Coordinates of C-alpha atoms in Angstrom, one line a residue:
Chain A
X13 CA 14.7 -21.7 5.6
X14 CA 14.8 -25.5 6.2
X15 CA 16.2 -28.6 4.5
X16 CA 14.1 -31.1 2.6
X17 CA 15.2 -34.7 2.1
X18 CA 14.1 -35.3 -1.5
X19 CA 13.4 -39.1 -1.8
X20 CA 15.3 -39.1 -5.1
X21 CA 18.2 -36.6 -4.6
X22 CA 18.7 -36.4 -0.8
X23 CA 18.9 -33.4 1.5
X24 CA 18.7 -30.0 -0.2
X25 CA 17.8 -26.5 0.7
X26 CA 14.1 -25.6 0.7
X27 CA 14.7 -22.9 -1.9
X28 CA 15.3 -25.6 -4.5
X29 CA 11.7 -26.8 -4.1
X30 CA 8.3 -25.5 -4.9
X31 CA 5.4 -26.1 -2.4
X32 CA 2.4 -27.7 -4.0
X33 CA -0.1 -27.2 -1.2
X34 CA -2.3 -29.6 0.7
X35 CA -1.9 -33.3 -0.3
X36 CA -4.4 -36.1 -0.8
X37 CA -7.1 -33.9 -2.3
X38 CA -8.8 -36.4 -4.6
X39 CA -9.8 -35.2 -8.0
X40 CA -13.6 -35.7 -8.5
X41 CA -14.3 -39.0 -10.3
X42 CA -17.5 -37.7 -11.9
X43 CA -16.9 -33.9 -12.5
X44 CA -20.1 -33.5 -14.4
X45 CA -22.1 -34.7 -11.4
X46 CA -20.7 -32.2 -9.0
X47 CA -22.8 -29.5 -7.3
X48 CA -21.4 -25.9 -7.0
X49 CA -20.8 -26.6 -3.3
X50 CA -18.8 -29.7 -4.0
X51 CA -16.7 -27.8 -6.7
X52 CA -16.0 -25.0 -4.1
X53 CA -14.9 -27.6 -1.6
X54 CA -12.6 -29.3 -4.1
X55 CA -11.1 -26.1 -5.7
X56 CA -10.9 -23.6 -2.9
X57 CA -11.5 -24.9 0.7
X58 CA -8.3 -25.9 2.5
X59 CA -7.5 -27.3 5.9
X60 CA -4.7 -24.8 6.4
X61 CA -3.7 -26.6 9.6
X62 CA -1.6 -25.1 12.4
X63 CA 0.3 -28.3 13.3
X64 CA 0.8 -31.5 11.4
X65 CA 0.0 -31.0 7.7
X66 CA 0.3 -33.4 4.7
X67 CA 1.5 -31.6 1.6
X68 CA 3.0 -31.9 -1.9
X69 CA 6.3 -30.6 -2.9
X70 CA 8.2 -30.5 -6.2
X71 CA 12.0 -30.5 -6.5
X72 CA 11.8 -27.9 -9.4
X73 CA 15.5 -27.1 -9.3
X74 CA 16.6 -30.7 -9.1
X75 CA 15.0 -33.9 -10.3
X76 CA 11.6 -32.1 -10.9
X77 CA 9.7 -35.0 -9.3
X78 CA 6.7 -34.6 -7.0
X79 CA 6.6 -36.2 -3.6
X80 CA 4.8 -35.8 -0.2
X81 CA 5.9 -34.3 3.1
X82 CA 4.5 -34.4 6.6
X83 CA 5.4 -31.1 8.2
X84 CA 4.5 -29.2 11.4
X85 CA 3.4 -25.8 10.2
X86 CA 3.8 -24.2 13.6
X87 CA 7.6 -24.6 13.5
X88 CA 8.4 -25.9 10.0
X89 CA 9.8 -29.2 11.3
X90 CA 9.5 -32.0 8.8
X91 CA 8.3 -35.3 10.3
X92 CA 8.4 -37.6 7.2
X93 CA 8.9 -37.7 3.5
X94 CA 7.2 -40.2 1.2
X95 CA 6.7 -40.8 -2.5
X96 CA 3.5 -40.1 -4.5
X97 CA 1.1 -43.0 -4.2
X98 CA 2.5 -44.3 -0.9
X99 CA 0.6 -44.3 2.3
X100 CA 1.6 -41.5 4.8
X101 CA 4.1 -43.2 7.2
X102 CA 2.5 -41.3 10.2
Chain B
X27 CA -14.3 10.3 29.5
X28 CA -10.8 10.6 28.1
X29 CA -8.7 13.8 28.3
X30 CA -8.2 15.4 24.9
X31 CA -4.7 15.2 23.5
X32 CA -3.5 18.6 22.3
X33 CA -0.5 20.9 22.4
X34 CA -1.8 22.1 25.8
X35 CA -2.0 18.6 27.3
X36 CA 1.5 18.0 26.0
X37 CA 2.9 21.1 27.6
X38 CA 1.0 20.4 30.9
X39 CA 2.3 16.8 31.1
X40 CA 5.8 17.9 30.1
X41 CA 5.9 20.2 33.1
X42 CA 4.9 17.3 35.4
X43 CA 7.6 15.0 33.8
X44 CA 5.0 13.0 31.9
X45 CA 4.0 11.2 35.1
X46 CA 0.3 12.0 35.0
X47 CA -0.9 11.0 31.6
X48 CA -4.3 9.4 31.8
X49 CA -4.4 5.7 31.0
X50 CA -5.3 5.2 27.3
X51 CA -7.4 2.0 27.9
X52 CA -8.5 -0.1 30.9
X53 CA -7.4 -3.7 31.6
X54 CA -10.7 -5.3 32.5
X55 CA -11.6 -8.9 33.4
X56 CA -14.1 -10.4 31.0
X57 CA -17.8 -10.1 31.9
X58 CA -20.0 -13.2 31.7
X59 CA -21.8 -12.1 28.6
X60 CA -21.4 -9.7 25.7
X61 CA -23.7 -8.6 22.8
X62 CA -20.7 -8.9 20.5
X63 CA -17.3 -10.5 20.9
X64 CA -14.5 -9.6 18.5
X65 CA -11.8 -12.3 18.3
X66 CA -8.5 -10.5 17.5
X67 CA -7.2 -7.2 18.8
X68 CA -5.4 -6.0 15.8
X69 CA -6.2 -2.8 13.9
X70 CA -9.2 -4.4 12.0
X71 CA -10.7 -5.9 15.2
X72 CA -10.3 -2.8 17.3
X73 CA -11.7 -0.7 14.4
X74 CA -14.7 -3.0 14.2
X75 CA -15.4 -2.6 17.9
X76 CA -15.0 1.1 17.7
X77 CA -17.5 1.5 14.8
X78 CA -20.0 -1.0 16.4
X79 CA -20.0 1.2 19.5
X80 CA -19.9 4.5 17.6
X81 CA -22.2 4.0 14.7
X82 CA -24.5 1.2 15.7
X83 CA -24.9 2.0 19.4
X84 CA -23.9 -1.4 20.6
X85 CA -22.0 -0.9 23.9
X86 CA -21.6 -4.3 25.4
X87 CA -18.6 -5.4 23.4
X88 CA -15.4 -7.3 24.1
X89 CA -12.3 -7.6 22.0
X90 CA -10.4 -10.7 22.9
X91 CA -6.6 -10.7 22.1
X92 CA -4.4 -13.7 22.7
X93 CA -1.3 -11.5 23.0
X94 CA -1.2 -7.8 23.2
X95 CA -3.2 -5.4 20.9
X96 CA -1.5 -4.6 17.6
X97 CA 1.1 -7.3 18.3
X98 CA 0.4 -9.3 15.2
X99 CA 0.3 -8.2 11.6
X100 CA -0.7 -4.7 12.6
X101 CA 2.8 -4.2 14.0
X102 CA 4.5 -6.2 11.3
X103 CA 3.4 -4.6 8.0
X104 CA 5.1 -2.0 5.9
X105 CA 2.3 0.6 6.5
X106 CA 1.5 1.4 2.9
X107 CA -2.0 2.8 2.2
X108 CA -3.4 3.1 -1.3
X109 CA -6.6 2.4 -3.2
X110 CA -5.5 2.0 -6.8
X111 CA -7.1 -1.4 -7.3
X112 CA -8.4 -2.6 -10.7
X113 CA -11.8 -4.0 -10.1
X114 CA -14.9 -1.8 -9.1
X115 CA -15.6 -3.8 -6.0
X116 CA -12.0 -3.5 -4.7
X117 CA -11.8 0.2 -5.7
X118 CA -14.9 0.9 -3.7
X119 CA -13.7 -1.1 -0.7
X120 CA -10.1 0.4 -0.5
X121 CA -11.1 4.0 -1.4
X122 CA -13.7 3.9 1.4
X123 CA -10.9 3.1 3.7
X124 CA -8.6 5.8 2.2
X125 CA -11.3 8.4 2.7
X126 CA -11.6 7.5 6.4
X127 CA -7.8 7.6 6.8
X128 CA -7.9 11.2 5.6
X129 CA -9.7 12.4 8.7
X130 CA -8.8 9.6 11.1
X131 CA -6.3 11.5 13.4
X132 CA -8.9 14.2 14.0
X133 CA -11.7 11.7 14.5
X134 CA -9.7 9.6 17.0
X135 CA -7.9 12.5 18.6
X136 CA -4.8 10.4 18.1
X137 CA -2.0 11.1 15.7
X138 CA -1.9 8.1 13.3
X139 CA 0.8 10.0 11.3
X140 CA -1.1 9.5 8.1
X141 CA 1.3 10.9 5.4
X142 CA 0.0 11.3 1.8
X143 CA 3.4 11.1 0.3
X144 CA 2.2 9.2 -2.8
X145 CA 2.7 5.6 -4.0
X146 CA 4.4 4.9 -7.3
X147 CA 4.1 1.5 -9.0
X148 CA 6.8 0.7 -11.6
X149 CA 6.5 -1.0 -15.0
X150 CA 9.4 -3.1 -16.2
X151 CA 8.1 -4.7 -19.4
X152 CA 5.6 -4.1 -22.1
X153 CA 2.9 -6.1 -20.4
X154 CA 3.4 -4.1 -17.2
X155 CA 3.0 -0.9 -19.2
X156 CA -0.3 -2.1 -20.6
X157 CA -1.5 -3.4 -17.3
X158 CA -0.6 -0.2 -15.4
X159 CA -2.2 2.0 -18.1
X160 CA -5.4 -0.1 -18.0
X161 CA -5.4 0.2 -14.2
X162 CA -4.9 3.9 -14.3
X163 CA -8.0 4.3 -16.6
X164 CA -10.0 1.9 -14.4
X165 CA -9.0 3.9 -11.3
X166 CA -10.0 7.2 -12.8
X167 CA -13.4 5.8 -13.9
X168 CA -14.0 4.9 -10.3
X169 CA -13.0 8.4 -9.1
X170 CA -9.6 7.4 -7.7
X171 CA -6.7 9.7 -8.5
X172 CA -4.2 8.0 -10.7
X173 CA -1.7 9.2 -13.3
X174 CA 0.6 7.3 -15.6
X175 CA 4.2 8.5 -15.7
X176 CA 6.9 7.8 -18.3
X177 CA 10.5 7.0 -17.4
X178 CA 11.6 10.6 -17.2
X179 CA 8.6 11.5 -15.0
X180 CA 9.4 8.6 -12.7
X181 CA 13.0 9.8 -12.4
X182 CA 11.8 13.3 -11.7
X183 CA 9.4 12.2 -8.9
X184 CA 11.9 9.9 -7.3
X185 CA 15.5 10.8 -8.4
X186 CA 17.3 7.9 -6.7
X187 CA 15.7 5.3 -9.0
X188 CA 18.1 3.8 -11.5
X189 CA 16.3 4.4 -14.8
X190 CA 19.2 3.3 -17.0
X191 CA 18.0 1.2 -19.9
X192 CA 20.9 -1.3 -19.3
X193 CA 19.6 -2.9 -16.1
X194 CA 18.0 -6.4 -16.1
X195 CA 14.5 -5.0 -15.7
X196 CA 14.6 -1.4 -16.9
X197 CA 12.0 1.1 -15.7
X198 CA 9.6 1.8 -18.6
X199 CA 7.1 3.9 -16.7
X200 CA 4.9 3.8 -13.6
X201 CA 1.7 4.9 -12.0
X202 CA 1.3 7.4 -9.2
X203 CA -1.5 7.8 -6.7
X204 CA -0.8 11.0 -4.8
X205 CA -3.5 10.5 -2.1
X206 CA -1.8 7.3 -1.1
X207 CA 1.0 7.1 1.5
X208 CA 1.8 5.6 4.9
X209 CA 0.7 5.8 8.5
X210 CA 2.1 4.8 11.9
X211 CA 0.8 1.2 12.3
X212 CA 1.0 1.0 16.1
X213 CA -0.8 4.3 16.5
X214 CA -3.8 3.0 14.5
X215 CA -4.3 0.1 16.9
X216 CA -3.7 2.3 20.0
X217 CA -6.0 5.1 18.6
X218 CA -8.9 2.7 17.9
X219 CA -8.3 1.0 21.3
X220 CA -8.5 4.3 23.2
X221 CA -11.6 5.4 21.3
X222 CA -13.4 2.0 21.7
X223 CA -12.4 1.9 25.4
X224 CA -13.9 5.4 26.0
X225 CA -17.3 4.1 24.7
X226 CA -17.2 1.1 27.1
X227 CA -15.6 -1.6 24.9
X228 CA -13.7 -4.2 27.1
X229 CA -10.3 -4.8 25.5
X230 CA -9.1 -8.1 27.1
X231 CA -5.5 -8.9 26.3
X232 CA -3.7 -12.2 27.0
X233 CA -7.0 -14.0 26.5
X234 CA -6.8 -16.7 23.9
X235 CA -9.9 -18.3 22.3
X236 CA -9.8 -22.1 22.6
X237 CA -13.2 -23.0 21.3
X238 CA -16.4 -21.7 19.9
X239 CA -19.6 -23.1 21.4
X240 CA -22.6 -23.6 19.2
X241 CA -26.2 -24.6 19.8
X242 CA -27.1 -26.2 16.5
X243 CA -26.6 -23.5 14.0
X244 CA -26.3 -20.6 16.4
X245 CA -23.3 -19.4 18.3
X246 CA -23.5 -19.3 22.1
X247 CA -20.1 -18.1 23.2
X248 CA -16.4 -18.7 23.3
X249 CA -14.1 -20.9 25.5
X250 CA -11.0 -18.9 26.4
X251 CA -8.0 -19.1 28.7
X252 CA -10.0 -16.8 31.0
X253 CA -13.1 -19.1 31.0
X254 CA -16.3 -19.3 29.0
X255 CA -17.8 -16.1 27.8
X256 CA -21.3 -15.9 26.4
X257 CA -22.0 -13.9 23.3
X258 CA -24.9 -13.2 21.0
X259 CA -22.6 -12.5 18.0
X260 CA -19.0 -13.3 17.3
X261 CA -16.8 -11.4 14.8
X262 CA -13.6 -13.2 13.9
X263 CA -10.7 -10.9 12.8
X264 CA -7.8 -13.3 13.4
X265 CA -5.8 -12.8 10.2
X266 CA -3.3 -15.7 9.8
X267 CA -5.1 -17.7 12.4
X268 CA -8.6 -17.4 10.8
X269 CA -8.6 -21.0 9.7
X270 CA -7.7 -22.1 13.2
X271 CA -10.7 -20.3 14.6
X272 CA -13.0 -21.5 11.8
X273 CA -12.0 -25.0 12.6
X274 CA -13.2 -24.6 16.2
X275 CA -16.6 -23.7 14.7
X276 CA -16.6 -26.5 12.2
X277 CA -16.3 -24.2 9.3
X278 CA -14.1 -24.5 6.2
X279 CA -12.4 -21.4 4.7
X280 CA -10.6 -21.0 1.3
X281 CA -7.5 -19.7 3.0
X282 CA -3.8 -20.5 3.1
X283 CA -1.6 -18.9 5.8
X284 CA 1.9 -18.0 4.7
X285 CA 4.8 -16.0 6.0
X286 CA 5.3 -12.5 4.6
X287 CA 8.6 -10.9 5.4
X288 CA 9.7 -7.3 5.8
X289 CA 12.9 -5.6 6.9
X290 CA 14.2 -2.2 8.0
X291 CA 17.6 -0.7 7.5
X292 CA 19.7 1.4 9.9
X293 CA 18.2 5.0 10.0
X294 CA 19.6 7.5 7.6
X295 CA 18.8 11.1 6.6
X296 CA 15.8 11.7 4.3
X297 CA 16.5 10.1 0.9
X298 CA 13.2 8.8 -0.4
X299 CA 10.0 10.9 0.2
X300 CA 7.5 8.6 -1.4
X301 CA 6.6 4.9 -1.6
X302 CA 7.9 3.0 -4.6
X303 CA 6.5 -0.5 -5.4
X304 CA 7.5 -2.8 -8.2
X305 CA 5.3 -5.6 -9.2
X306 CA 7.6 -7.4 -11.6
X307 CA 10.7 -7.6 -9.5
X308 CA 8.7 -7.6 -6.2
X309 CA 10.4 -5.0 -4.1
X310 CA 9.0 -2.0 -2.4
X311 CA 10.5 0.6 -0.3
X312 CA 9.6 3.7 1.7
X313 CA 11.4 5.6 4.5
X314 CA 10.0 5.9 8.1
X315 CA 10.0 9.1 10.0
X316 CA 12.8 7.6 12.1
X317 CA 14.9 7.4 8.9
X318 CA 14.8 3.6 8.4
X319 CA 14.2 2.2 4.9
X320 CA 11.1 0.0 5.2
X321 CA 11.4 -2.8 2.7
X322 CA 8.7 -5.4 1.9
X323 CA 9.5 -8.8 0.5
X324 CA 7.2 -11.4 -1.0
X325 CA 5.4 -14.4 0.6
X326 CA 6.9 -17.8 1.0
X327 CA 5.0 -20.3 -1.1
X328 CA 4.3 -22.9 1.7
X329 CA 1.8 -22.8 4.5
X330 CA 3.4 -21.9 7.8
X331 CA 2.5 -20.3 11.1
X332 CA 6.1 -19.9 12.2
X333 CA 6.4 -16.0 11.7
X334 CA 9.8 -16.6 10.1
X335 CA 10.1 -17.2 6.4
X336 CA 13.0 -18.1 4.2
X337 CA 16.2 -16.2 3.6
X338 CA 16.1 -16.6 -0.2
X339 CA 13.0 -14.4 -0.3
X340 CA 14.9 -11.6 1.5
X341 CA 17.8 -12.1 -0.8
X342 CA 15.7 -11.9 -3.9
X343 CA 14.0 -8.7 -2.7
X344 CA 17.3 -7.1 -1.8
X345 CA 18.8 -8.0 -5.2
X346 CA 15.9 -6.1 -6.8
X347 CA 16.2 -3.2 -4.4
X348 CA 19.9 -2.8 -5.2
X349 CA 19.4 -2.9 -8.9
X350 CA 16.7 -0.2 -8.7
X351 CA 18.5 1.9 -6.0
X352 CA 22.3 1.5 -6.4
X353 CA 22.7 4.3 -3.8
X354 CA 21.6 1.7 -1.1
X355 CA 24.4 -0.7 -1.8
X356 CA 26.2 0.0 1.5
X357 CA 23.1 0.2 3.7
X358 CA 23.0 -2.2 6.5
X359 CA 19.8 -3.9 7.5
X360 CA 18.7 -3.6 11.1
X361 CA 15.8 -6.0 11.6
X362 CA 13.9 -8.6 9.6
X363 CA 10.7 -10.3 10.6
X364 CA 7.8 -12.3 9.3
X365 CA 4.0 -12.1 9.7
X366 CA 1.5 -14.8 8.9
X367 CA -0.9 -13.6 6.2
X368 CA -4.1 -15.4 5.2
X369 CA -4.5 -15.5 1.5
X370 CA -7.7 -16.2 -0.5
X371 CA -7.5 -17.9 -3.9
X372 CA -8.6 -14.6 -5.6
X373 CA -6.4 -12.4 -3.3
X374 CA -9.4 -10.5 -2.1
X375 CA -10.7 -10.4 1.5
X376 CA -13.8 -11.9 3.0
X377 CA -16.1 -9.7 5.1
X378 CA -19.0 -11.9 5.5
X379 CA -21.8 -13.7 7.4
X380 CA -21.4 -17.5 7.6
X381 CA -23.7 -20.5 7.6
X382 CA -23.6 -20.3 11.4
X383 CA -26.0 -17.7 12.9
X384 CA -24.2 -15.0 14.8
X385 CA -20.8 -15.9 13.5
X386 CA -19.0 -13.4 11.1
X387 CA -15.6 -13.5 9.5
X388 CA -13.3 -10.7 8.4
X389 CA -10.3 -12.4 6.9
X390 CA -8.3 -13.2 3.7
X391 CA -6.7 -9.8 3.6
X392 CA -3.5 -11.5 2.6
X393 CA -0.5 -9.2 2.0
X394 CA -2.4 -5.9 2.0
X395 CA -4.7 -5.6 4.9
X396 CA -3.2 -2.6 6.8
X397 CA -4.4 0.0 4.2
X398 CA -8.0 -1.1 4.6
X399 CA -8.1 -1.0 8.5
X400 CA -10.6 1.8 9.0
X401 CA -12.9 0.8 6.1
X402 CA -12.7 -2.9 7.0
X403 CA -13.7 -2.1 10.6
X404 CA -16.5 0.2 9.5
X405 CA -18.0 -2.3 7.0
X406 CA -17.5 -5.4 9.3
X407 CA -19.3 -3.5 12.1
X408 CA -22.2 -2.7 9.7
X409 CA -22.3 -6.4 8.6
X410 CA -22.4 -7.6 12.3
X411 CA -24.9 -5.0 13.5
X412 CA -27.4 -5.5 10.6
X413 CA -26.7 -9.1 9.9
X414 CA -26.4 -8.0 6.3
X415 CA -23.4 -6.7 4.4
X416 CA -23.0 -3.0 3.4
X417 CA -23.1 -2.5 -0.4
X418 CA -19.4 -1.9 -0.4
X419 CA -18.5 -5.3 1.1
X420 CA -21.4 -7.3 -0.5
X421 CA -19.1 -8.7 -3.2
X422 CA -16.6 -9.9 -0.5
X423 CA -18.9 -12.6 0.8
X424 CA -17.9 -16.2 1.5
X425 CA -20.4 -17.6 -1.0
X426 CA -18.4 -16.2 -3.9
X427 CA -16.3 -19.3 -3.9
X428 CA -19.4 -21.3 -4.6
X429 CA -21.1 -19.0 -7.0
X430 CA -17.8 -18.3 -8.9
X431 CA -18.2 -14.5 -8.7
X432 CA -14.6 -14.0 -7.6
X433 CA -12.9 -10.6 -7.2
X434 CA -9.7 -11.6 -8.9
X435 CA -7.0 -9.2 -7.9
X436 CA -4.1 -11.6 -8.3
X437 CA -1.5 -9.6 -10.2
X438 CA -4.2 -7.2 -11.3
X439 CA -3.7 -5.1 -8.2
X440 CA -0.7 -2.9 -7.9
X441 CA 1.6 -5.6 -6.6
X442 CA 1.9 -9.3 -7.1
X443 CA 0.9 -11.6 -4.3

């Protein structure tokens, strides 16, 4: 259990949020041009980092907005929170 | 040669105050080179080394373990063994393991306390009933024992379940696999370690892999905290840390590592003599031979390597347990812990070659790897020794995420992931 500082609502318990997985995976611009390998890469392959990970979260039991988090997955320490579309602060 | 464990060896050692038991496995320093290095000394890794030595006559093997053997998920799971999976490929894989479990204590001369006390899966809504009936039929077509029980039969098989129609998620029925059950998790690791050691496998503990050395597309060896070790082939069985090892080799895997929690209660007299699982409310419970209730919770939904997990998951599980078993309302929980499970998008494992020659992965077991330990080791050993998968693990290749030929057990297996 950890606290997340929602950029819209402030600090809340993690159980109010839904994890949305790895951030900054860009949707293919030309889906019809993609090979099977490229589809597999986009759909399934994940960094699954032990350490600093960039990820998406949704405040589903609050404002229901999406935002990004930088978190150390080895100890669940949150390093930064930033809004969708913003550049990662670290 | 190891001394045989028997009633006579027990009496003999009891007379000498248990001071002269033979060492179960050596504690060797790594050699410069091995034919096969297995990364990860859990049940699956040790079983792989055991079957490589036993069935494929490869003797120059090392198992590298960063902590102590069986100290990861092998010692953290809820010890449930079953093979009632929906799809043909999964049924073949898990029933192969179950068949080995049935003779494992004799084969290893090590009591793994395999207890075929049955596993019951409950249905709580109409869709559950349909799904469970479908799975029962699919199991029986694959030669796996399965019966569908109505509410009265569920109550008869496990009288402490609350089958009142007034609860939030009433019990509408369930399935029963009688050959399923539990085993002593530590003993499985220790039994395979002892067996592998006897055939000359070096089990090297406190030896963490820091890098995988490649020459082009071929593996050369591993960098470890005990120096560089050369290897012709490397089998990775690192569970939650599979992606970390893959990253060292420049390989991408379709895995996410998440905490999965479990807890045990204070020990009490025998009260539940089977394993009961519930998909819809996600709670499952059995009782250990020491008398503790062994309760499994769900995974947290975020990637983490912290071996902790959140309290709300435990709370949700205990809510469900209390509604189904009001008799447990005053039980106190003794311990709670988390293990890191590596989950594939289709919730099925990967036992596969990779694009790098000599590098093999056995991972993605997610929340249900313990049950498959003997089968997984056997099939992974086959894959490493022959550089080709066995027909039972051919479907569980890494390429299925490119071809789209997934083995989709999400929610289709007996428990939600």
